[in-house]
Amino acid sequence: MAVLLLATTLFLGAGDDTRFRKLGHQLMCVCGCNQILLECNHVGCSYSDRMRGELVEATDRGDNDDLTLQSFVQKYGPTVIAVPTVTGFNIVAWVMPFMVLLAGTGLAVYVVRSWRGRPIPALPGGIRPATGADLDKFREQARSETDL
Amino acid sequence: MTHLTQFGGMAAVLVMLQGAPTSGGVWAAFFAAHAAKFGSYFLLVALLLAVYSFLFGGLALFGRDALSERIGETARRAGIAVFFMVFLAALTLVTAAFQDNFSIFYIFQHSNRDLPLPYKFAVLWSGQEGSLLFWSMLLSTYGLVLRLRHKTDTRLFAHASVIIAGVQIFFLLLVNFAAKPFGLTQGALPPDGSGLNPLLQYPEMVIHPPMLYLGYVGFTVPFAFGLGALIMRYPGEKWIHITRRWTMVTWAFLTVGIFLGSHWAYNVLGWGGYWAWDPVENASFMPWLTGNAFLHSVMMQEKRGMLKIWNVWLVFSTFLLSILGTFLTRSGIVSSVHAFAQSSIGSWFAVFWLLTLGVCLVVFFKNKDHLRSEHRLEALVSRESSFLFNNLLLLVLCFTIILGTFFPVFHEWVVGTKVTVGPEFYNKEAFPIALLLLLLTALGPLLAWRMTSVDSLKRNFLWPALGALGVFFGLLIFGVRPWQDATHFYSALAMTLASLVIFTIASEFIRGGRVISRHSGQNLLLSIAQLGRRNTRRYGGYIVHIGVVIVFIGIAGSAFNRNVEKEMGYGDKVQLGNYELVCRSYTQEDKPNYGSEWAIMEVFQNGKQIDTLYPERRFYKASQQTSTMVANRSSLKEDLYVVYEGLNQDTGRPIIKVYINPLVNWLWIGVITMILGTVMAMMPNTLPSPAAAATRVQTVPVGAGD
């Protein structure tokens, strides 16, 4: 952990994110390589060089982020944006995982609670499973006598 | 695919092979001339045997008399024979690759004369037809092992054998009729082949696909046991013990396969990353997640007789997801960088997938009363609950990935236009869920079965939590600013939670070690070392968790990646971080299989030369494609990753891209740790635990479990 901590701290604070980098990572190269615009590493790619140039021009002009991204959508179609925008049907993609997580958590809590309501099954010979203080006592005994 | 006439093809192959007229040479020529026929016959016979194994094996399951038993035995042997036939077919194809037998169209498409020998072996899985044959061979190998071990439980294994034969029929139908690996080349015999995809000409590509396929295919076995056990309403939990072991083996293969793929992508694709959330990468990750969920929840069934329905569906889902993954790879329904595997056989997989789902549903609804829980869940704060929530998180993660992968298709159906779902979506959606999972990984081992008292939780959790808090403040002191942006926030949180997991696991080891030390008088370290031998499954599991944590640390490092790109002439310098790279020279080289351009880059740190790197770009002659060979100076702290992107056509000077990628090595170390933990968890205990010794004297069991 110490090595990791040291390693972590040595490279911190060196982030050199610019607006160009930020926007360049929100766009896809449209040559068919399926890569983020700034990560397209095809030298001579007829699209990425041109698109990067257009992005530089847009940022130099002082266009805001929305305007810049919209100009790319107009020119290259909606698939040029690297992630679905938070509008219309796209909201489903952004919201669904967390909705499912919430619903699943609710369901799991409900299942646990409803199971708790079930009667304790009787063991052969009329033995009842230990609960509460008895259970804690047995656990302590197990802990002190075994490695389990 | 049209074929050459038989004699024309044979003559052409004989002309092509220029060996001396020794008896070996004659045999080689004879084999080469007939390879396509041999291979096709092997596959046809394999299909007939698989059909026999499925039909007669199924028929035998209905009876319990001596005749049924004999029929069942013939079906089992037919299943074993399938392996030999498919193996011979695969051997024929590999031999054809080694003989440069371009009369077989598949060999012409995926090999060439100057291809290095190990890659000729890899030709088997480098294209559609060959990879399906390879899949079929692995499935028949799993089937062979299963059928040879049938005495473990004859009836259960007979059911599983029939189900495997059913799956085998599907793959053999594909290679016999839809994607024939032994189709002949049309027209005159070409002097050389088209060559192997350059991206696949990398050492890991000889290992990565087999590992991945062993994972994918292997999930057929737990599926076969799960479905078989449900069909026969298997009494007891023995099937779940068998299935768990098979799932662990398969899951380990898939883990290795996935990470070898990442390592390959990192070193070959040259974009500085190891995971792009490409649909095909996602396809391998989905069954990995559900398989992982099963390995956790199966403990509930083994120890408490609970979650039986859940477990059966996890086994079914894992198999269905591995088929879905293959459908994704082959159908081209979503765009992927793995375009080389696309074809028209996607519809076959869609039909098979629906058919399998239908069978699962019918069998489940017919027998679901057999899957009643034997115990109730007693408390929300218990080991059982932690498994329940662990499964929930793993499945939500899987759902998120399925949603992201298929969302472009849904969007086109609903809105009429496609959208792109890139890495940022997964990072924003999946990472928070993964962090919750990490938190649960820390909490889970501290919770007892049935119920955990608040006192016990406090006692067990206090020190690890204080330790993690210490790490968090340590990060702040050393300059981490989680409030700076989301990436830094997640990175700091991941590091803190990772340390929490490590501290809880360490506390578990220390606590167990102390008990042994107290009883045996040994020192604490020796006692801790003994723990693993006393309960391999439990402590192996902990080591897997440590591996996962190390992987998380490696991923967290990516928040601090940096790069710079520069066109560099002789003596030009580029600075990144505390590295200075000087371009000493750039040159070209010609080899039989490829030509290459590369640069000689001297690396300086604090004015002192520490290394020389040789980033390279290759041009493969046969396929007329280029590929990157990254130069990487790797350390535990960071990777200095240098890419030769190509020559600027106007200036004739190379474009070099330099990355500093922190902590990447920890990712690979984490994976190795995970695999070691999994292997340990699969081993039998080599020392009796005090509890086991106690039960020999005392018949009343006391204690918790793992």
PDB file of C-alpha atoms in Angstrom, chain A residues 23-138:
ATOM      1  CA  LEU A  23     -14.363  18.117 -26.373  1.00  0.00           C
ATOM      2  CA  GLY A  24     -12.110  15.792 -28.355  1.00  0.00           C
ATOM      3  CA  HIS A  25     -13.003  13.041 -25.919  1.00  0.00           C
ATOM      4  CA  GLN A  26     -16.717  13.683 -26.380  1.00  0.00           C
ATOM      5  CA  LEU A  27     -16.481  13.026 -30.115  1.00  0.00           C
ATOM      6  CA  MET A  28     -15.931   9.864 -32.141  1.00  0.00           C
ATOM      7  CA  CYS A  29     -13.748   9.500 -35.192  1.00  0.00           C
ATOM      8  CA  VAL A  30     -16.156   8.698 -38.023  1.00  0.00           C
ATOM      9  CA  CYS A  31     -13.751   6.696 -40.199  1.00  0.00           C
ATOM     10  CA  GLY A  32     -15.271   3.481 -38.847  1.00  0.00           C
ATOM     11  CA  CYS A  33     -12.508   2.721 -36.353  1.00  0.00           C
ATOM     12  CA  ASN A  34     -14.981   3.180 -33.470  1.00  0.00           C
ATOM     13  CA  GLN A  35     -12.431   5.173 -31.482  1.00  0.00           C
ATOM     14  CA  ILE A  36     -12.695   8.423 -29.562  1.00  0.00           C
ATOM     15  CA  LEU A  37     -11.568  11.271 -31.855  1.00  0.00           C
ATOM     16  CA  LEU A  38      -8.421  12.098 -29.901  1.00  0.00           C
ATOM     17  CA  GLU A  39      -7.551   8.435 -29.504  1.00  0.00           C
ATOM     18  CA  CYS A  40      -7.826   7.538 -33.187  1.00  0.00           C
ATOM     19  CA  ASN A  41      -4.254   6.533 -33.949  1.00  0.00           C
ATOM     20  CA  HIS A  42      -4.511   5.909 -37.672  1.00  0.00           C
ATOM     21  CA  VAL A  43      -1.875   8.025 -39.289  1.00  0.00           C
ATOM     22  CA  GLY A  44      -3.271   9.297 -42.545  1.00  0.00           C
ATOM     23  CA  CYS A  45      -6.868   8.741 -41.346  1.00  0.00           C
ATOM     24  CA  SER A  46      -8.772  11.022 -43.682  1.00  0.00           C
ATOM     25  CA  TYR A  47     -11.325  11.886 -41.017  1.00  0.00           C
ATOM     26  CA  SER A  48      -9.597  12.317 -37.667  1.00  0.00           C
ATOM     27  CA  ASP A  49      -7.013  14.852 -38.856  1.00  0.00           C
ATOM     28  CA  ARG A  50      -9.704  16.952 -40.502  1.00  0.00           C
ATOM     29  CA  MET A  51     -12.033  16.672 -37.520  1.00  0.00           C
ATOM     30  CA  ARG A  52      -9.297  17.642 -35.084  1.00  0.00           C
ATOM     31  CA  GLY A  53      -8.583  20.663 -37.278  1.00  0.00           C
ATOM     32  CA  GLU A  54     -12.254  21.639 -37.202  1.00  0.00           C
ATOM     33  CA  LEU A  55     -12.302  21.261 -33.439  1.00  0.00           C
ATOM     34  CA  VAL A  56      -9.261  23.529 -33.076  1.00  0.00           C
ATOM     35  CA  GLU A  57     -10.938  26.109 -35.313  1.00  0.00           C
ATOM     36  CA  ALA A  58     -14.150  25.966 -33.275  1.00  0.00           C
ATOM     37  CA  THR A  59     -12.354  26.402 -29.960  1.00  0.00           C
ATOM     38  CA  ASP A  60     -10.187  29.199 -31.394  1.00  0.00           C
ATOM     39  CA  ARG A  61     -13.346  30.968 -32.589  1.00  0.00           C
ATOM     40  CA  GLY A  62     -14.621  30.832 -29.049  1.00  0.00           C
ATOM     41  CA  ASP A  63     -17.707  28.720 -29.855  1.00  0.00           C
ATOM     42  CA  ASN A  64     -19.188  27.333 -26.687  1.00  0.00           C
ATOM     43  CA  ASP A  65     -19.236  23.557 -26.050  1.00  0.00           C
ATOM     44  CA  ASP A  66     -22.836  23.028 -27.154  1.00  0.00           C
ATOM     45  CA  LEU A  67     -22.378  24.959 -30.357  1.00  0.00           C
ATOM     46  CA  THR A  68     -19.170  23.112 -31.169  1.00  0.00           C
ATOM     47  CA  LEU A  69     -20.702  19.695 -30.582  1.00  0.00           C
ATOM     48  CA  GLN A  70     -23.851  20.644 -32.521  1.00  0.00           C
ATOM     49  CA  SER A  71     -21.785  21.713 -35.515  1.00  0.00           C
ATOM     50  CA  PHE A  72     -20.203  18.256 -35.551  1.00  0.00           C
ATOM     51  CA  VAL A  73     -23.644  16.605 -35.292  1.00  0.00           C
ATOM     52  CA  GLN A  74     -24.871  18.699 -38.218  1.00  0.00           C
ATOM     53  CA  LYS A  75     -21.916  17.686 -40.321  1.00  0.00           C
ATOM     54  CA  TYR A  76     -21.303  14.051 -39.350  1.00  0.00           C
ATOM     55  CA  GLY A  77     -24.617  12.881 -37.878  1.00  0.00           C
ATOM     56  CA  PRO A  78     -25.657  12.001 -34.300  1.00  0.00           C
ATOM     57  CA  THR A  79     -23.249   9.063 -33.971  1.00  0.00           C
ATOM     58  CA  VAL A  80     -20.327  11.508 -33.838  1.00  0.00           C
ATOM     59  CA  ILE A  81     -21.189  12.276 -30.195  1.00  0.00           C
ATOM     60  CA  ALA A  82     -19.433   9.676 -28.033  1.00  0.00           C
ATOM     61  CA  VAL A  83     -22.252   9.241 -25.518  1.00  0.00           C
ATOM     62  CA  PRO A  84     -26.023   9.680 -25.766  1.00  0.00           C
ATOM     63  CA  THR A  85     -27.095  13.244 -24.900  1.00  0.00           C
ATOM     64  CA  VAL A  86     -29.310  13.575 -21.835  1.00  0.00           C
ATOM     65  CA  THR A  87     -32.417  14.318 -23.899  1.00  0.00           C
ATOM     66  CA  GLY A  88     -35.473  12.431 -25.147  1.00  0.00           C
ATOM     67  CA  PHE A  89     -35.252   8.660 -25.352  1.00  0.00           C
ATOM     68  CA  ASN A  90     -31.560   8.797 -24.391  1.00  0.00           C
ATOM     69  CA  ILE A  91     -32.585   9.554 -20.810  1.00  0.00           C
ATOM     70  CA  VAL A  92     -33.665   5.915 -20.574  1.00  0.00           C
ATOM     71  CA  ALA A  93     -30.044   4.816 -21.024  1.00  0.00           C
ATOM     72  CA  TRP A  94     -28.781   7.172 -18.318  1.00  0.00           C
ATOM     73  CA  VAL A  95     -31.500   6.506 -15.770  1.00  0.00           C
ATOM     74  CA  MET A  96     -32.273   2.813 -16.182  1.00  0.00           C
ATOM     75  CA  PRO A  97     -29.208   1.316 -14.414  1.00  0.00           C
ATOM     76  CA  PHE A  98     -29.856   3.353 -11.274  1.00  0.00           C
ATOM     77  CA  MET A  99     -33.594   2.689 -11.432  1.00  0.00           C
ATOM     78  CA  VAL A 100     -32.881  -1.029 -11.681  1.00  0.00           C
ATOM     79  CA  LEU A 101     -30.437  -0.739  -8.779  1.00  0.00           C
ATOM     80  CA  LEU A 102     -33.052   1.019  -6.659  1.00  0.00           C
ATOM     81  CA  ALA A 103     -35.810  -1.395  -7.619  1.00  0.00           C
ATOM     82  CA  GLY A 104     -33.495  -4.356  -7.022  1.00  0.00           C
ATOM     83  CA  THR A 105     -32.460  -3.043  -3.613  1.00  0.00           C
ATOM     84  CA  GLY A 106     -36.084  -2.519  -2.675  1.00  0.00           C
ATOM     85  CA  LEU A 107     -36.938  -6.015  -3.820  1.00  0.00           C
ATOM     86  CA  ALA A 108     -33.982  -7.545  -1.957  1.00  0.00           C
ATOM     87  CA  VAL A 109     -34.965  -5.741   1.264  1.00  0.00           C
ATOM     88  CA  TYR A 110     -38.565  -6.896   0.780  1.00  0.00           C
ATOM     89  CA  VAL A 111     -37.426 -10.508   0.213  1.00  0.00           C
ATOM     90  CA  VAL A 112     -35.229 -10.457   3.315  1.00  0.00           C
ATOM     91  CA  ARG A 113     -38.036  -8.987   5.417  1.00  0.00           C
ATOM     92  CA  SER A 114     -40.625 -11.445   4.133  1.00  0.00           C
ATOM     93  CA  TRP A 115     -38.245 -14.349   4.766  1.00  0.00           C
ATOM     94  CA  ARG A 116     -37.695 -13.128   8.292  1.00  0.00           C
ATOM     95  CA  GLY A 117     -41.425 -13.441   8.808  1.00  0.00           C
ATOM     96  CA  ARG A 118     -41.384 -17.145   7.989  1.00  0.00           C
ATOM     97  CA  PRO A 119     -41.535 -19.559  10.930  1.00  0.00           C
ATOM     98  CA  ILE A 120     -38.205 -20.992  12.080  1.00  0.00           C
ATOM     99  CA  PRO A 121     -37.995 -24.534  10.695  1.00  0.00           C
ATOM    100  CA  ALA A 122     -37.822 -27.185  13.405  1.00  0.00           C
ATOM    101  CA  LEU A 123     -34.805 -29.492  13.368  1.00  0.00           C
ATOM    102  CA  PRO A 124     -35.081 -33.273  13.921  1.00  0.00           C
ATOM    103  CA  GLY A 125     -35.335 -34.183  17.595  1.00  0.00           C
ATOM    104  CA  GLY A 126     -37.153 -30.989  18.492  1.00  0.00           C
ATOM    105  CA  ILE A 127     -33.928 -28.914  18.538  1.00  0.00           C
ATOM    106  CA  ARG A 128     -34.491 -25.212  17.823  1.00  0.00           C
ATOM    107  CA  PRO A 129     -31.736 -23.150  16.185  1.00  0.00           C
ATOM    108  CA  ALA A 130     -30.006 -20.828  18.633  1.00  0.00           C
ATOM    109  CA  THR A 131     -30.845 -17.133  18.409  1.00  0.00           C
ATOM    110  CA  GLY A 132     -29.906 -13.863  20.111  1.00  0.00           C
ATOM    111  CA  ALA A 133     -27.604 -14.142  23.122  1.00  0.00           C
ATOM    112  CA  ASP A 134     -27.303 -17.935  22.788  1.00  0.00           C
ATOM    113  CA  LEU A 135     -26.132 -17.593  19.199  1.00  0.00           C
ATOM    114  CA  ASP A 136     -23.568 -14.953  20.194  1.00  0.00           C
ATOM    115  CA  LYS A 137     -22.309 -17.237  22.977  1.00  0.00           C
ATOM    116  CA  PHE A 138     -21.862 -20.176  20.575  1.00  0.00           C
TER     117      PHE A 138
END
